[in-house]
Every structure is written in structure tokens, then in C-alpha cells.
mmCIF file of C-alpha atoms in Angstrom:
data_model
loop_
_atom_site.group_PDB
_atom_site.id
_atom_site.type_symbol
_atom_site.label_atom_id
_atom_site.label_comp_id
_atom_site.label_asym_id
_atom_site.label_seq_id
_atom_site.Cartn_x
_atom_site.Cartn_y
_atom_site.Cartn_z
ATOM 1 C CA MET B 1 -5.282 -19.923 -32.015
ATOM 2 C CA GLN B 2 -8.713 -20.942 -30.761
ATOM 3 C CA GLY B 3 -9.049 -21.056 -26.960
ATOM 4 C CA PRO B 4 -6.434 -20.473 -24.269
ATOM 5 C CA ILE B 5 -2.742 -21.127 -24.820
ATOM 6 C CA SER B 6 -1.828 -24.121 -22.702
ATOM 7 C CA PRO B 7 1.264 -24.388 -20.503
ATOM 8 C CA SER B 8 2.207 -27.579 -22.376
ATOM 9 C CA PHE B 9 2.140 -25.710 -25.724
ATOM 10 C CA ILE B 10 4.464 -23.060 -24.236
ATOM 11 C CA ALA B 11 6.793 -25.699 -22.763
ATOM 12 C CA ASP B 12 6.905 -27.609 -26.065
ATOM 13 C CA SER B 13 7.732 -24.412 -27.943
ATOM 14 C CA ILE B 14 10.656 -23.742 -25.611
ATOM 15 C CA ALA B 15 11.895 -27.345 -25.730
ATOM 16 C CA LYS B 16 11.962 -27.353 -29.547
ATOM 17 C CA HIS B 17 14.697 -24.702 -29.440
ATOM 18 C CA SER B 18 17.238 -26.776 -27.467
ATOM 19 C CA THR B 19 18.864 -28.034 -30.672
ATOM 20 C CA LYS B 20 19.398 -24.481 -31.969
ATOM 21 C CA THR B 21 22.741 -23.955 -30.266
ATOM 22 C CA GLU B 22 23.403 -20.598 -31.944
ATOM 23 C CA ILE B 23 20.730 -19.128 -29.648
ATOM 24 C CA GLY B 24 22.019 -17.584 -26.433
ATOM 25 C CA ALA B 25 18.847 -15.878 -25.207
ATOM 26 C CA HIS B 26 15.083 -16.186 -25.249
ATOM 27 C CA ASP B 27 12.551 -13.670 -24.079
ATOM 28 C CA ILE B 28 8.968 -14.662 -23.445
ATOM 29 C CA PHE B 29 5.865 -12.614 -22.800
ATOM 30 C CA LEU B 30 2.718 -14.316 -21.540
ATOM 31 C CA GLY B 31 -0.478 -12.290 -21.433
ATOM 32 C CA GLN B 32 -2.961 -13.623 -18.893
ATOM 33 C CA VAL B 33 -6.611 -12.630 -18.539
ATOM 34 C CA ARG B 34 -7.077 -10.694 -15.304
ATOM 35 C CA ALA B 35 -10.157 -10.916 -13.090
ATOM 36 C CA ASP B 36 -10.477 -7.113 -13.036
ATOM 37 C CA GLU B 37 -13.275 -5.409 -11.184
ATOM 38 C CA VAL B 38 -15.131 -2.899 -13.328
ATOM 39 C CA ASN B 39 -18.016 -0.903 -11.857
ATOM 40 C CA GLY B 40 -18.426 -3.467 -9.086
ATOM 41 C CA GLN B 41 -18.468 -6.414 -11.521
ATOM 42 C CA LYS B 42 -15.706 -9.028 -11.699
ATOM 43 C CA VAL B 43 -14.406 -10.117 -15.117
ATOM 44 C CA LYS B 44 -14.702 -13.894 -15.468
ATOM 45 C CA ALA B 45 -13.443 -14.126 -19.072
ATOM 46 C CA ILE B 46 -12.607 -12.202 -22.207
ATOM 47 C CA GLU B 47 -14.012 -13.219 -25.566
ATOM 48 C CA TYR B 48 -11.522 -12.331 -28.317
ATOM 49 C CA THR B 49 -12.701 -11.807 -31.884
ATOM 50 C CA ALA B 50 -10.872 -10.678 -35.008
ATOM 51 C CA TYR B 51 -11.019 -10.235 -38.717
ATOM 52 C CA GLU B 52 -8.699 -13.230 -38.956
ATOM 53 C CA GLU B 53 -7.321 -12.607 -42.448
ATOM 54 C CA MET B 54 -6.583 -8.966 -41.622
ATOM 55 C CA ALA B 55 -5.131 -9.880 -38.217
ATOM 56 C CA LEU B 56 -2.825 -12.508 -39.723
ATOM 57 C CA GLU B 57 -1.674 -10.070 -42.397
ATOM 58 C CA LYS B 58 -0.954 -7.382 -39.779
ATOM 59 C CA MET B 59 0.823 -9.897 -37.535
ATOM 60 C CA HIS B 60 3.005 -10.895 -40.500
ATOM 61 C CA MET B 61 3.855 -7.217 -41.146
ATOM 62 C CA ILE B 62 4.789 -6.664 -37.502
ATOM 63 C CA ARG B 63 6.866 -9.852 -37.488
ATOM 64 C CA GLU B 64 8.761 -8.865 -40.636
ATOM 65 C CA ALA B 65 9.452 -5.334 -39.335
ATOM 66 C CA ILE B 66 10.822 -6.730 -36.061
ATOM 67 C CA PHE B 67 13.049 -9.221 -37.903
ATOM 68 C CA GLU B 68 14.446 -6.343 -39.990
ATOM 69 C CA LYS B 69 15.130 -4.229 -36.895
ATOM 70 C CA TYR B 70 16.633 -6.846 -34.554
ATOM 71 C CA ASN B 71 19.130 -9.661 -35.064
ATOM 72 C CA LEU B 72 16.800 -12.520 -34.150
ATOM 73 C CA THR B 73 17.065 -16.249 -34.709
ATOM 74 C CA CYS B 74 13.376 -17.056 -34.105
ATOM 75 C CA MET B 75 10.114 -15.364 -33.237
ATOM 76 C CA HIS B 76 6.739 -16.904 -32.440
ATOM 77 C CA ILE B 77 3.503 -15.019 -31.804
ATOM 78 C CA HIS B 78 0.244 -16.650 -30.721
ATOM 79 C CA HIS B 79 -2.928 -14.730 -29.811
ATOM 80 C CA SER B 80 -6.053 -16.506 -28.614
ATOM 81 C CA LEU B 81 -9.483 -16.180 -30.124
ATOM 82 C CA GLY B 82 -12.689 -17.244 -28.417
ATOM 83 C CA GLU B 83 -13.517 -17.149 -24.731
ATOM 84 C CA ILE B 84 -10.520 -17.170 -22.392
ATOM 85 C CA ALA B 85 -11.209 -17.448 -18.652
ATOM 86 C CA ALA B 86 -9.525 -15.299 -16.036
ATOM 87 C CA GLY B 87 -6.178 -16.891 -15.192
ATOM 88 C CA GLU B 88 -5.658 -18.397 -18.647
ATOM 89 C CA ILE B 89 -3.012 -17.327 -21.173
ATOM 90 C CA CYS B 90 -4.252 -15.348 -24.195
ATOM 91 C CA LEU B 91 -0.979 -14.057 -25.713
ATOM 92 C CA PHE B 92 2.371 -15.818 -26.136
ATOM 93 C CA VAL B 93 5.321 -13.981 -27.696
ATOM 94 C CA PHE B 94 8.656 -15.817 -27.870
ATOM 95 C CA THR B 95 11.804 -14.236 -29.318
ATOM 96 C CA SER B 96 15.251 -15.807 -29.619
ATOM 97 C CA SER B 97 18.653 -14.389 -30.523
ATOM 98 C CA ALA B 98 22.365 -14.913 -29.974
ATOM 99 C CA HIS B 99 22.347 -12.222 -27.254
ATOM 100 C CA ARG B 100 19.761 -11.157 -24.666
ATOM 101 C CA LYS B 101 19.392 -7.478 -25.595
ATOM 102 C CA ALA B 102 17.925 -8.187 -29.040
ATOM 103 C CA ALA B 103 15.567 -10.871 -27.685
ATOM 104 C CA ILE B 104 14.307 -8.627 -24.855
ATOM 105 C CA GLU B 105 13.865 -5.476 -26.922
ATOM 106 C CA ALA B 106 12.220 -7.315 -29.816
ATOM 107 C CA CYS B 107 9.781 -9.126 -27.532
ATOM 108 C CA ASN B 108 8.757 -5.886 -25.846
ATOM 109 C CA GLU B 109 8.237 -4.103 -29.168
ATOM 110 C CA VAL B 110 6.187 -6.980 -30.579
ATOM 111 C CA VAL B 111 3.859 -6.893 -27.553
ATOM 112 C CA GLU B 112 3.441 -3.103 -27.749
ATOM 113 C CA ARG B 113 2.713 -3.206 -31.482
ATOM 114 C CA ILE B 114 0.242 -6.083 -31.126
ATOM 115 C CA LYS B 115 -1.664 -4.163 -28.444
ATOM 116 C CA ALA B 116 -1.718 -1.007 -30.591
ATOM 117 C CA GLU B 117 -2.138 -2.370 -34.124
ATOM 118 C CA LEU B 118 -3.606 -5.870 -34.252
ATOM 119 C CA PRO B 119 -7.314 -5.936 -35.198
ATOM 120 C CA VAL B 120 -8.331 -8.188 -32.294
ATOM 121 C CA TRP B 121 -11.110 -7.116 -29.952
ATOM 122 C CA GLY B 122 -11.854 -8.304 -26.446
ATOM 123 C CA LYS B 123 -15.278 -8.409 -24.859
ATOM 124 C CA GLU B 124 -15.059 -8.576 -21.058
ATOM 125 C CA ILE B 125 -17.621 -11.031 -19.708
ATOM 126 C CA PHE B 126 -18.675 -10.447 -16.128
ATOM 127 C CA GLU B 127 -19.804 -12.990 -13.548
ATOM 128 C CA ASP B 128 -23.453 -11.934 -14.011
ATOM 129 C CA ALA B 129 -23.180 -12.646 -17.792
ATOM 130 C CA THR B 130 -23.222 -8.948 -18.774
ATOM 131 C CA HIS B 131 -20.369 -7.706 -20.934
ATOM 132 C CA GLN B 132 -18.526 -4.660 -22.294
ATOM 133 C CA TRP B 133 -15.820 -4.096 -24.902
ATOM 134 C CA LYS B 134 -12.342 -4.005 -23.385
ATOM 135 C CA VAL B 135 -10.031 -1.021 -23.812
ATOM 136 C CA ASN B 136 -6.373 -2.013 -24.404
ATOM 137 C CA GLN B 137 -3.892 -0.619 -21.897
#
């Protein structure tokens, strides 16, 4: 997804599930760009880049593994590319299941695997226009 993930996109995604009455639980993770201070410089944005084909393939593998492990009804994963300003949403993970435990555990595992495995890189852009590559935590 190019650019930040908008609140209206998130709301629409949630609303589309109201007709799926077999769902009893949703879990949502929203990753927001922080205005960290690094060496006296404040982060104003992060520019995300990826080998898109490889990233999509890896995301598909993660998604399939999570579906095999947990009894989910739905799962949606959206990661931003491009420059995302501090305060904007860059990652949206949405899992749904009949019961809360599967939705919560699956969502958490998806986020951890994305942070560890997805070939997406973030360049922190500081207020003075300098930059450095971000280390995932």
C-alpha cells in the first residue's frame, strides 16, 4: 500500500465484516510512526521501501502459515510503502475468528513475523532532512 493507511480505510475494513455473523472476535494491530529522538534529532517520517514481489510472496507465506495454525475466519495485512509521517499508520493487521483467543494470538504472531521476516526497510528521516536506516524492535 502506497502512503499511510487512513482511518477511513481501517473503519471500512471493520464495517465490511458486520455481515459475517460467524465471527465472534476481531483483533487489530495498528503500527504508527513514532517521533523518536535519535542522537538529538527528532524523526519526522519513515520512508519504507521493499522488494515488492519478494515482500508479497513472504507475506503470503506468513499468512498461510498463520491460517494453518489458528482457526481464523479472516485475516488482512497492509504495510505502507513510501514516506509515512510521524503519527500516521504504517501497518494494519486485522484477524477475525469465532473466539477471541485465536484472533488475539494470530494477530500477535503475524506482527512479530512481519517485523522479523518481511523484506521491508525503513529509513528514518529527521527534521533537518538527514536520515538513517531504522532497526526493527
